[in-house]
Short mmCIF file of C-alpha atoms (C1' of nucleotides) in Angstrom, two decimals:
data_model
loop_
_atom_site.label_atom_id
_atom_site.label_comp_id
_atom_site.label_asym_id
_atom_site.label_seq_id
_atom_site.Cartn_x
_atom_site.Cartn_y
_atom_site.Cartn_z
CA MET N 759 -66.02 157.28 155.06
CA LYS N 760 -68.80 159.80 155.10
CA LYS N 761 -71.47 159.21 157.72
CA LYS N 762 -74.79 157.91 156.52
CA THR N 763 -77.87 159.82 157.55
CA VAL N 764 -80.88 157.94 158.84
CA TYR N 765 -84.34 159.44 159.20
CA VAL N 766 -86.65 157.79 161.67
CA LEU N 767 -90.37 158.51 161.54
CA GLU N 768 -91.79 156.94 164.66
CA ASP N 769 -94.14 158.34 167.25
CA GLU N 770 -93.22 156.19 170.22
CA LYS N 771 -90.51 158.09 172.00
CA ASN N 772 -88.87 155.11 173.64
CA ILE N 773 -88.49 153.31 170.34
CA GLN N 774 -87.10 156.49 168.83
CA GLN N 775 -84.54 156.57 171.61
CA LEU N 776 -83.66 152.95 171.15
CA ILE N 777 -83.14 153.30 167.42
CA LYS N 778 -81.28 156.57 167.69
CA PHE N 779 -78.94 155.35 170.37
CA ASN N 780 -78.00 152.16 168.61
CA LEU N 781 -77.61 153.57 165.16
CA GLU N 782 -75.52 156.46 166.41
CA ASN N 783 -73.30 154.02 168.22
CA ASN N 784 -72.71 152.38 164.89
CA GLY N 785 -71.65 155.49 163.09
CA TYR N 786 -74.85 156.82 161.63
CA ASP N 787 -76.29 160.30 161.84
CA VAL N 788 -79.81 159.87 163.11
CA PHE N 789 -82.73 162.29 163.02
CA CYS N 790 -86.03 161.33 164.56
CA PHE N 791 -89.44 162.72 163.69
CA SER N 792 -92.77 162.07 165.33
CA THR N 793 -95.11 163.44 162.71
CA GLY N 794 -95.29 163.36 158.95
CA LYS N 795 -95.24 167.12 158.85
CA GLU N 796 -91.94 167.44 160.69
CA PHE N 797 -90.57 164.61 158.64
CA PHE N 798 -91.22 166.25 155.27
CA LEU N 799 -89.87 169.49 156.62
CA GLY N 800 -86.63 167.73 157.48
CA LEU N 801 -86.61 165.99 154.13
CA SER N 802 -86.65 169.29 152.32
CA ARG N 803 -83.40 170.24 154.04
CA ILE N 804 -81.36 167.07 154.12
CA ILE N 805 -81.81 163.96 152.03
CA PRO N 806 -81.09 160.92 154.20
CA SER N 807 -79.41 157.73 153.05
CA ILE N 808 -82.24 155.65 154.41
CA ILE N 809 -85.63 156.05 156.06
CA LEU N 810 -87.13 153.96 158.85
CA LEU N 811 -90.86 154.39 158.68
CA ASP N 812 -93.44 153.30 161.21
CA ILE N 813 -96.89 152.44 159.90
CA MET N 814 -98.83 153.73 162.86
CA LEU N 815 -98.58 157.47 163.15
CA PRO N 816 -100.71 160.08 164.87
CA ASP N 817 -101.22 162.52 162.03
CA THR N 818 -100.79 160.44 158.90
CA ASP N 819 -100.84 156.87 157.80
CA GLY N 820 -97.42 155.37 157.08
CA TYR N 821 -98.65 154.11 153.75
CA VAL N 822 -99.52 157.59 152.68
CA ILE N 823 -96.01 158.74 153.54
CA LEU N 824 -94.50 155.86 151.64
CA SER N 825 -96.53 156.38 148.51
CA ARG N 826 -95.80 160.07 148.63
CA LEU N 827 -92.09 159.31 148.91
CA LYS N 828 -92.12 156.82 146.10
CA SER N 829 -94.06 159.03 143.74
CA ASP N 830 -91.79 162.02 144.24
CA PRO N 831 -88.81 161.92 141.90
CA HIS N 832 -86.68 163.69 144.49
CA TYR N 833 -87.27 161.04 147.08
CA HIS N 834 -88.21 157.82 145.38
CA GLY N 835 -84.64 156.62 145.30
CA ILE N 836 -84.24 156.68 149.06
CA PRO N 837 -84.49 153.21 150.52
CA VAL N 838 -87.25 152.75 153.08
CA ILE N 839 -87.56 150.17 155.81
CA MET N 840 -91.07 149.83 157.17
CA ILE N 841 -91.61 149.20 160.84
CA THR N 842 -94.81 147.30 161.54
CA ALA N 843 -96.34 146.25 164.80
CA LYS N 844 -98.74 143.57 163.77
CA LYS N 845 -98.57 140.66 161.48
CA GLU N 846 -101.67 141.86 159.64
CA GLU N 847 -100.05 145.16 158.94
CA PHE N 848 -97.05 143.39 157.61
CA ASP N 849 -99.25 141.46 155.22
CA LYS N 850 -100.72 144.69 154.05
CA VAL N 851 -97.27 146.02 153.31
CA LEU N 852 -96.60 143.06 151.12
CA GLY N 853 -100.00 143.21 149.54
CA LEU N 854 -99.70 146.80 148.57
CA GLU N 855 -96.30 146.37 146.99
CA MET N 856 -95.57 149.97 147.59
CA GLY N 857 -91.92 149.72 147.19
CA SER N 858 -90.49 149.57 150.63
CA ASP N 859 -87.08 147.96 150.53
CA ASP N 860 -87.48 145.95 153.67
CA TYR N 861 -89.58 145.72 156.77
CA ILE N 862 -89.13 145.01 160.43
CA THR N 863 -91.84 143.74 162.70
CA LYS N 864 -92.06 144.87 166.28
CA PRO N 865 -90.68 143.77 168.57
CA PHE N 866 -87.33 143.70 166.85
CA SER N 867 -83.87 143.06 168.16
CA VAL N 868 -81.17 145.68 167.90
CA LYS N 869 -79.06 143.31 165.94
CA GLU N 870 -81.82 142.77 163.43
CA LEU N 871 -82.30 146.49 163.05
CA LEU N 872 -78.63 147.11 162.42
CA ALA N 873 -78.39 144.20 160.04
CA ARG N 874 -81.32 145.33 157.95
CA VAL N 875 -80.15 148.90 157.73
CA LYS N 876 -76.72 147.82 156.71
CA VAL N 877 -77.95 145.30 154.18
CA VAL N 878 -80.40 147.67 152.56
CA LEU N 879 -77.80 150.41 152.35
CA ARG N 880 -75.26 148.12 150.83
CA ARG N 881 -77.76 146.73 148.39
CA THR N 882 -78.97 150.07 147.18
CA GLU N 883 -75.50 151.53 147.12
CA ASN N 884 -74.32 148.93 144.70
CA ILE N 885 -77.01 149.75 142.23
CA SER N 886 -75.59 152.49 140.12
CA ILE N 887 -78.05 154.96 138.73
CA TYR N 888 -75.80 155.87 135.89
CA PRO N 889 -74.96 153.61 133.03
CA THR N 890 -71.50 152.20 133.07
CA GLY N 891 -69.15 151.70 130.21
CA LYS N 892 -67.23 154.24 128.22
CA ILE N 893 -67.94 157.86 127.51
CA GLU N 894 -66.07 159.45 124.65
CA TYR N 895 -65.85 163.01 123.51
CA LYS N 896 -63.33 164.19 120.97
CA ASP N 897 -60.00 162.87 122.21
CA LEU N 898 -61.28 162.35 125.72
CA VAL N 899 -62.24 158.86 126.82
CA MET N 900 -63.60 157.92 130.19
CA ASP N 901 -63.94 154.31 131.28
CA ILE N 902 -66.37 154.27 134.19
CA ASP N 903 -65.95 150.61 135.06
CA LYS N 904 -62.22 150.82 135.24
CA HIS N 905 -62.27 154.33 136.64
CA GLU N 906 -59.77 155.48 134.07
CA PHE N 907 -59.47 158.55 131.96
CA TYR N 908 -57.57 158.95 128.71
CA ARG N 909 -56.64 161.92 126.62
CA ASN N 910 -55.13 161.04 123.28
CA ASN N 911 -55.02 157.43 124.38
CA GLN N 912 -52.84 158.45 127.24
CA LEU N 913 -53.87 157.45 130.73
CA ILE N 914 -54.24 160.38 133.08
CA LYS N 915 -54.61 159.96 136.80
CA LEU N 916 -57.46 161.95 138.35
CA SER N 917 -58.61 162.28 141.92
CA MET N 918 -62.12 161.33 142.92
CA LYS N 919 -63.55 164.83 142.70
CA GLU N 920 -61.81 165.57 139.43
CA PHE N 921 -63.12 162.35 137.97
CA SER N 922 -66.67 163.08 139.07
CA LEU N 923 -66.55 166.60 137.71
CA LEU N 924 -65.29 165.49 134.35
CA GLU N 925 -67.84 162.70 134.24
CA ILE N 926 -70.66 165.17 134.67
CA PHE N 927 -69.33 167.37 131.91
CA LEU N 928 -68.75 164.50 129.55
CA ARG N 929 -72.26 163.17 130.06
CA ASN N 930 -73.65 166.49 128.88
CA PRO N 931 -71.22 168.19 126.57
CA GLY N 932 -71.90 171.88 126.30
CA LYS N 933 -74.33 172.07 129.15
CA VAL N 934 -73.50 174.74 131.69
CA TYR N 935 -73.42 173.71 135.33
CA THR N 936 -73.49 176.24 138.11
CA ARG N 937 -71.18 175.79 141.03
CA ASN N 938 -74.13 174.91 143.20
CA GLN N 939 -75.35 172.26 140.82
CA LEU N 940 -71.93 170.70 140.80
CA LEU N 941 -71.71 170.89 144.57
CA GLU N 942 -75.08 169.25 144.87
CA GLN N 943 -74.28 166.45 142.50
CA ILE N 944 -70.82 165.63 143.70
CA TRP N 945 -70.68 166.80 147.27
CA GLY N 946 -74.30 165.97 148.08
CA PHE N 947 -77.39 167.90 149.01
CA ASP N 948 -76.28 168.38 152.54
CA TYR N 949 -72.86 169.84 151.91
CA PHE N 950 -72.14 173.04 153.75
CA GLY N 951 -69.10 174.52 152.12
CA GLU N 952 -67.84 177.30 149.95
CA SER N 953 -68.73 177.21 146.33
CA ARG N 954 -65.17 178.42 145.72
CA THR N 955 -64.12 174.88 146.35
CA VAL N 956 -65.46 173.97 142.95
CA ASP N 957 -63.16 176.48 141.31
CA VAL N 958 -60.12 174.92 142.82
CA HIS N 959 -61.09 171.46 141.69
CA ILE N 960 -61.80 172.77 138.24
CA ARG N 961 -58.30 174.14 138.26
CA TYR N 962 -56.80 170.80 139.26
CA LEU N 963 -58.86 169.13 136.60
CA ARG N 964 -57.70 171.58 133.93
CA MET N 965 -54.14 171.16 135.09
CA HIS N 966 -54.27 167.40 134.91
CA ILE N 967 -55.93 167.07 131.55
CA GLY N 968 -53.60 169.70 130.16
CA ASP N 969 -56.29 172.19 129.43
CA GLU N 970 -54.58 175.31 128.20
CA ASN N 971 -56.82 178.38 128.60
CA GLY N 972 -60.08 176.49 128.99
CA ARG N 973 -60.07 174.65 125.72
CA TYR N 974 -61.96 171.78 127.31
CA ILE N 975 -63.54 173.16 130.44
CA GLU N 976 -64.95 176.53 129.60
CA THR N 977 -65.76 179.20 132.17
CA ILE N 978 -69.10 180.89 131.73
CA ARG N 979 -68.66 184.03 133.73
CA GLY N 980 -71.46 184.61 136.21
CA MET N 981 -72.85 181.15 135.52
CA GLY N 982 -70.47 178.29 135.96
CA TYR N 983 -68.59 175.84 133.80
CA LYS N 984 -69.20 173.63 130.82
CA LEU N 985 -67.48 171.30 128.45
CA ALA N 986 -66.49 173.33 125.43
CA GLU N 987 -67.85 172.05 122.14
CA MET S 366 -78.02 136.65 124.84
CA LYS S 367 -78.03 133.09 126.06
CA LYS S 368 -80.83 132.21 128.42
CA LYS S 369 -79.98 132.15 132.08
CA THR S 370 -80.69 128.99 133.96
CA VAL S 371 -82.44 129.15 137.29
CA TYR S 372 -82.61 126.26 139.76
CA VAL S 373 -85.45 126.33 142.22
CA LEU S 374 -85.36 124.12 145.28
CA GLU S 375 -88.79 124.37 146.82
CA ASP S 376 -91.14 121.69 148.02
CA GLU S 377 -94.45 123.46 147.68
CA LYS S 378 -95.67 122.63 144.22
CA ASN S 379 -97.82 125.69 143.77
CA ILE S 380 -94.96 128.02 144.61
CA GLN S 381 -92.76 126.07 142.24
CA GLN S 382 -95.35 126.64 139.55
CA LEU S 383 -95.62 130.29 140.32
CA ILE S 384 -91.89 130.85 140.16
CA LYS S 385 -91.40 128.70 137.11
CA PHE S 386 -94.19 130.32 135.16
CA ASN S 387 -93.10 133.85 135.88
CA LEU S 388 -89.40 133.38 135.38
CA GLU S 389 -89.94 131.53 132.13
CA ASN S 390 -92.14 134.34 130.93
CA ASN S 391 -89.22 136.60 131.53
CA GLY S 392 -86.77 134.64 129.51
CA TYR S 393 -85.19 132.30 132.00
CA ASP S 394 -84.74 128.56 131.82
CA VAL S 395 -86.19 127.20 135.01
CA PHE S 396 -85.72 123.80 136.65
CA CYS S 397 -87.54 122.96 139.83
CA PHE S 398 -86.54 120.42 142.43
CA SER S 399 -88.41 119.28 145.48
CA THR S 400 -85.67 117.51 147.37
CA GLY S 401 -82.03 118.12 148.04
CA LYS S 402 -81.16 114.82 146.45
CA GLU S 403 -82.73 115.67 143.09
CA PHE S 404 -81.23 119.09 143.29
CA PHE S 405 -77.64 117.93 143.63
CA LEU S 406 -78.23 115.43 140.90
CA GLY S 407 -79.28 118.24 138.59
CA LEU S 408 -76.39 120.35 139.73
CA SER S 409 -73.92 117.72 138.63
CA ARG S 410 -75.28 117.98 135.08
CA ILE S 411 -75.91 121.66 134.56
CA ILE S 412 -74.52 124.59 136.52
CA PRO S 413 -77.29 127.20 136.85
CA SER S 414 -76.80 130.95 136.81
CA ILE S 415 -78.66 131.33 140.05
CA ILE S 416 -80.32 129.24 142.73
CA LEU S 417 -83.51 130.00 144.61
CA LEU S 418 -83.41 128.06 147.82
CA ASP S 419 -86.22 127.50 150.26
CA ILE S 420 -85.27 127.00 153.89
CA MET S 421 -88.00 124.53 154.71
CA LEU S 422 -87.50 121.30 152.85
CA PRO S 423 -88.77 117.78 153.44
CA ASP S 424 -85.53 115.84 153.27
CA THR S 425 -82.85 118.36 154.13
CA ASP S 426 -82.52 121.69 155.83
CA GLY S 427 -81.92 124.61 153.49
CA TYR S 428 -78.97 125.68 155.58
CA VAL S 429 -77.27 122.38 155.00
CA ILE S 430 -77.73 122.80 151.28
CA LEU S 431 -76.36 126.32 151.39
CA SER S 432 -73.31 125.47 153.42
CA ARG S 433 -72.64 122.52 151.17
CA LEU S 434 -72.88 124.78 148.13
CA LYS S 435 -70.65 127.43 149.59
CA SER S 436 -67.98 125.05 150.72
CA ASP S 437 -67.74 123.28 147.38
CA PRO S 438 -65.34 125.08 145.05
CA HIS S 439 -67.40 123.95 142.07
CA TYR S 440 -70.52 125.60 143.34
CA HIS S 441 -69.53 128.36 145.68
CA GLY S 442 -69.60 130.94 142.93
CA ILE S 443 -73.25 130.40 142.08
CA PRO S 444 -75.42 133.13 143.56
CA VAL S 445 -78.10 131.94 145.95
CA ILE S 446 -81.27 133.71 146.97
CA MET S 447 -82.81 132.33 150.15
CA ILE S 448 -86.57 132.02 150.44
CA THR S 449 -87.80 132.22 154.00
CA ALA S 450 -91.29 131.93 155.37
CA LYS S 451 -90.94 133.15 158.89
CA LYS S 452 -89.29 135.97 160.67
CA GLU S 453 -87.37 133.55 162.87
CA GLU S 454 -85.96 131.89 159.81
CA PHE S 455 -84.71 135.15 158.51
CA ASP S 456 -83.03 135.90 161.80
CA LYS S 457 -81.30 132.60 161.54
CA VAL S 458 -80.11 133.42 158.03
CA LEU S 459 -78.63 136.61 159.34
CA GLY S 460 -77.19 134.97 162.38
CA LEU S 461 -75.42 132.24 160.51
CA GLU S 462 -73.93 134.50 157.90
CA MET S 463 -73.53 131.76 155.42
CA GLY S 464 -72.95 133.89 152.42
CA SER S 465 -76.20 133.88 150.54
CA ASP S 466 -76.56 136.68 148.04
CA ASP S 467 -80.02 137.87 148.90
CA TYR S 468 -83.18 136.75 150.57
CA ILE S 469 -86.84 136.99 149.94
CA THR S 470 -89.67 136.34 152.36
CA LYS S 471 -92.89 134.51 151.73
CA PRO S 472 -95.33 135.58 150.69
CA PHE S 473 -93.46 137.49 148.05
CA SER S 474 -94.74 139.36 145.07
CA VAL S 475 -93.79 138.24 141.61
CA LYS S 476 -92.47 141.68 140.92
CA GLU S 477 -90.16 141.47 143.90
CA LEU S 478 -88.92 138.05 142.92
CA LEU S 479 -88.07 139.14 139.40
CA ALA S 480 -86.37 142.25 140.64
CA ARG S 481 -84.17 140.39 143.09
CA VAL S 482 -83.17 137.76 140.57
CA LYS S 483 -82.31 140.43 138.06
CA VAL S 484 -80.24 142.44 140.52
CA VAL S 485 -78.29 139.49 141.78
CA LEU S 486 -77.61 138.27 138.26
CA ARG S 487 -76.49 141.67 137.13
CA ARG S 488 -74.12 141.89 140.02
CA THR S 489 -72.57 138.56 139.31
CA GLU S 490 -72.84 138.46 135.56
CA ASN S 491 -69.32 139.69 135.00
CA ILE S 492 -68.11 136.79 136.96
CA SER S 493 -68.31 133.62 134.98
CA ILE S 494 -70.61 131.26 136.78
CA TYR S 495 -68.98 128.24 135.24
CA PRO S 496 -66.43 127.70 137.91
CA THR S 497 -64.23 125.46 135.89
CA GLY S 498 -61.10 125.77 133.88
CA LYS S 499 -58.21 128.11 134.09
CA ILE S 500 -58.00 131.86 134.17
CA GLU S 501 -54.77 133.39 132.99
CA TYR S 502 -53.56 136.90 133.11
CA LYS S 503 -49.98 137.85 132.42
CA ASP S 504 -47.90 135.54 134.59
CA LEU S 505 -50.82 134.74 136.87
CA VAL S 506 -52.66 131.47 136.40
CA MET S 507 -55.64 130.33 138.40
CA ASP S 508 -56.89 126.79 138.21
CA ILE S 509 -60.44 126.84 139.50
CA ASP S 510 -60.97 123.09 139.46
CA LYS S 511 -57.92 122.40 141.53
CA HIS S 512 -58.26 125.58 143.53
CA GLU S 513 -54.65 126.43 142.83
CA PHE S 514 -52.90 129.59 141.94
CA TYR S 515 -49.61 130.04 140.13
CA ARG S 516 -47.36 132.96 139.55
CA ASN S 517 -44.54 132.32 137.13
CA ASN S 518 -45.49 128.66 137.13
CA GLN S 519 -44.88 128.58 140.82
CA LEU S 520 -47.62 127.34 143.08
CA ILE S 521 -48.70 129.84 145.70
CA LYS S 522 -50.93 128.90 148.58
CA LEU S 523 -53.83 131.24 149.15
CA SER S 524 -56.54 131.24 151.77
CA MET S 525 -60.18 131.01 150.79
CA LYS S 526 -60.81 134.73 150.94
CA GLU S 527 -57.63 135.59 149.14
CA PHE S 528 -58.46 133.14 146.41
CA SER S 529 -61.96 134.51 145.96
CA LEU S 530 -60.71 138.06 145.85
CA LEU S 531 -58.12 137.28 143.24
CA GLU S 532 -60.63 135.27 141.27
CA ILE S 533 -62.96 138.23 141.03
CA PHE S 534 -60.16 140.50 139.91
CA LEU S 535 -58.84 138.03 137.38
CA ARG S 536 -62.25 137.53 135.82
CA ASN S 537 -62.49 141.23 135.09
CA PRO S 538 -59.06 142.70 134.71
CA GLY S 539 -59.07 146.42 135.22
CA LYS S 540 -62.57 146.67 136.59
CA VAL S 541 -62.80 148.53 139.86
CA TYR S 542 -64.62 146.85 142.72
CA THR S 543 -65.72 148.78 145.76
CA ARG S 544 -65.22 147.25 149.16
CA ASN S 545 -68.95 146.78 149.45
CA GLN S 546 -69.18 144.98 146.16
CA LEU S 547 -66.43 142.64 147.24
CA LEU S 548 -68.10 142.11 150.58
CA GLU S 549 -71.37 141.31 148.88
CA GLN S 550 -69.85 138.89 146.44
CA ILE S 551 -67.48 137.07 148.74
CA TRP S 552 -68.94 137.45 152.18
CA GLY S 553 -72.61 137.52 151.12
CA PHE S 554 -75.42 139.94 151.76
CA ASP S 555 -75.82 138.64 155.27
CA TYR S 556 -72.34 139.56 156.36
CA PHE S 557 -72.36 141.96 159.20
CA GLY S 558 -68.87 143.31 159.48
CA GLU S 559 -66.52 146.13 158.71
CA SER S 560 -65.53 146.97 155.18
CA ARG S 561 -61.99 147.43 156.54
CA THR S 562 -61.80 143.70 156.57
CA VAL S 563 -61.44 143.79 152.83
CA ASP S 564 -58.32 145.93 153.14
CA VAL S 565 -56.66 143.41 155.35
CA HIS S 566 -57.36 140.57 152.99
CA ILE S 567 -56.09 142.61 150.11
CA ARG S 568 -52.93 143.07 152.09
CA TYR S 569 -52.53 139.35 152.64
CA LEU S 570 -53.23 138.73 149.00
CA ARG S 571 -50.62 141.25 147.95
CA MET S 572 -48.16 139.77 150.37
CA HIS S 573 -48.67 136.26 149.12
CA ILE S 574 -48.51 136.96 145.42
CA GLY S 575 -45.48 139.13 145.97
CA ASP S 576 -47.13 142.32 144.86
CA GLU S 577 -44.62 145.05 145.47
CA ASN S 578 -46.33 148.46 145.63
CA GLY S 579 -49.57 147.43 143.98
CA ARG S 580 -48.22 146.22 140.68
CA TYR S 581 -50.99 143.67 140.45
CA ILE S 582 -53.70 144.81 142.80
CA GLU S 583 -54.10 148.52 142.40
CA THR S 584 -55.76 150.79 144.94
CA ILE S 585 -58.18 153.31 143.52
CA ARG S 586 -58.44 155.84 146.27
CA GLY S 587 -62.01 156.63 147.20
CA MET S 588 -63.30 153.75 145.09
CA GLY S 589 -61.80 150.38 145.79
CA TYR S 590 -59.39 147.95 144.20
CA LYS S 591 -58.73 146.52 140.79
CA LEU S 592 -56.35 144.34 138.85
CA ALA S 593 -53.77 146.60 137.28
CA GLU S 594 -53.43 146.28 133.53
"C1'" DA T 1066 -58.78 204.36 132.24
"C1'" DG T 1067 -61.01 203.43 136.53
"C1'" DT T 1068 -64.14 200.66 139.14
"C1'" DT T 1069 -66.37 196.55 140.36
"C1'" DA T 1070 -67.52 191.76 140.08
"C1'" DT T 1071 -65.89 187.43 139.22
"C1'" DT T 1072 -62.50 183.95 138.56
"C1'" DT T 1073 -57.85 181.98 139.05
"C1'" DT T 1074 -53.87 180.99 141.63
"C1'" DC T 1075 -51.25 179.80 145.64
"C1'" DA T 1076 -50.07 177.63 149.79
"C1'" DA T 1077 -50.89 175.50 154.07
"C1'" DG T 1078 -53.69 173.24 157.34
"C1'" DA T 1079 -57.55 169.94 157.73
"C1'" DA T 1080 -59.73 165.96 156.51
"C1'" DA T 1081 -60.26 161.66 154.43
"C1'" DG T 1082 -58.73 157.28 152.91
"C1'" DT T 1083 -55.23 153.56 153.06
"C1'" DT T 1084 -51.68 150.72 154.93
"C1'" DT T 1085 -49.54 148.55 158.60
"C1'" DG T 1086 -48.73 146.09 162.91
"C1'" DA T 1087 -50.47 143.46 166.32
"C1'" DA T 1088 -53.65 140.94 169.03
"C1'" DG T 1089 -57.56 138.26 169.74
"C1'" DA T 1090 -61.39 135.20 167.91
"C1'" DA T 1091 -62.89 131.48 165.28
"C1'" DG T 1092 -62.39 127.26 163.09
"C1'" DG T 1093 -60.27 123.10 161.82
"C1'" DT T 1094 -57.07 119.06 162.80
"C1'" DG T 1095 -54.32 115.59 164.85
"C1'" DC Z 613 -56.95 119.77 174.21
"C1'" DA Z 614 -53.14 121.99 172.05
"C1'" DC Z 615 -51.67 123.64 167.70
"C1'" DC Z 616 -52.13 125.84 163.49
"C1'" DT Z 617 -54.26 128.65 160.07
"C1'" DT Z 618 -57.39 132.02 158.77
"C1'" DC Z 619 -60.29 135.79 159.77
"C1'" DT Z 620 -61.62 140.09 162.03
"C1'" DT Z 621 -60.95 144.22 164.51
"C1'" DC Z 622 -58.59 148.26 166.16
"C1'" DA Z 623 -55.67 152.11 166.27
"C1'" DA Z 624 -51.58 154.46 164.83
"C1'" DA Z 625 -48.75 155.96 161.01
"C1'" DC Z 626 -48.92 157.52 156.65
"C1'" DT Z 627 -50.37 159.38 152.13
"C1'" DT Z 628 -53.21 161.86 149.18
"C1'" DT Z 629 -56.86 164.78 148.47
"C1'" DC Z 630 -59.79 168.54 149.89
"C1'" DT Z 631 -60.83 173.00 151.65
"C1'" DT Z 632 -60.20 177.66 152.59
"C1'" DG Z 633 -58.67 182.49 152.80
"C1'" DA Z 634 -56.23 185.88 150.59
"C1'" DA Z 635 -53.89 187.86 146.81
"C1'" DA Z 636 -53.46 188.27 141.89
"C1'" DA Z 637 -55.55 188.27 137.53
"C1'" DT Z 638 -59.17 188.84 134.30
"C1'" DA Z 639 -63.38 190.45 132.30
"C1'" DA Z 640 -67.27 193.63 132.15
"C1'" DC Z 641 -69.14 198.15 132.66
"C1'" DT Z 642 -69.33 203.17 132.95
#
DNA sequence: AGTTATTTTCAAGAAAGTTTGAAGAAGGTG
DNA sequence: CACCTTCTTCAAACTTTCTTGAAAATAACT
């Protein structure tokens, strides 16, 4: 399973250490930031799976960070756990209803921290952004719930990557996707690999769905691929 | 769509009112109870779609109620959201790992309450909440009332986890469930363990129902498991 | 037709995901 | 308490999928 990335925005170094050490021991990739500036810089490079956000910060207020995160379409889907020191602060979190997914009050136990992170990740992971059900196009049918694909009512087995690729195409027939767009959507923002990889998977996909000379998946030279209309 | 029924076990009248008013405004049927006794009386008449359960109760402890619910085959399928007032209570919820589906802390916002109820219901809606009767699929028969499972009219003994797993699969033949979804539904949101555990139970299940090379329970690599069609 | 840029194909090693075996923990029961 | 069942964890074996580099093929351009 791919490692989950955790961003920690917390100015107290010893708490940073504590969080980093324990989360890393439990299989997470952890990046700590002390200021909002650094934090947003990091965010523009790698999108984390979850953010732990302290309210008290030297340069910015934690609430400001949170509202900025939640109002930005790129980031508003990332679950956030607020770390608060005082009970009053905690009340404010609730009062503001700013969309944090959970909160922890200092002092917290390591077990509590791990539990919350895990729970929030599991909860948000199970909420699919995309609608489920069936997608149909010509003689191609994709059943998302059952993770099955049919051509001419015939079940065809596809690997994960092939399935994801085809799903993207089927959701937008005719729309051209560049290799980088596909990489970003399927492999994730933080994937460091060749864009040639996409080609190979396109080939497997074509092979499996019996796509003689790009009748379904069309190559747009210099651009990328699309579902032929 | 038929209205969903919500049971609320909460002794503070004003919170009862708040919950009732808001849920009813959003199309739910709501019944409030102040004591465990009343609650179980109601339960014996109508099985709700979801239960909101406060920890602090006058006559019984919320944990007792929960464990009683989860150990009763008639009720263990009903999703439960715990309502906790204090941080310590929440820790206890986590510590006990009793299999509740979500939690919410007082004071909570109405928005949050509605969101949680909706999410939990959506997650469990494919699973019939009326835990009675028989489910049949091919030569597999599951008698929920008696908690028995038959293959080819032959009684097969299954453990609790195996039974629950199979029940989920049988209620939605062909639908793929990720390990996390299974964990959430069977083990509860508060479960703090490896998702590998699911694999092992799948293995036992396969073993017991005599499932040679995944003829019944199919592995969808990179996704999870499903009942083969 | 020749040149260049881009895509496809191939094959093999790497990586990821799943199954299996086995042992220990937890829980229930007589 | 000893016994039995069920549950959880771990690591090794295994299987399938993914990635990558290089060569071959194709298309575009002069």
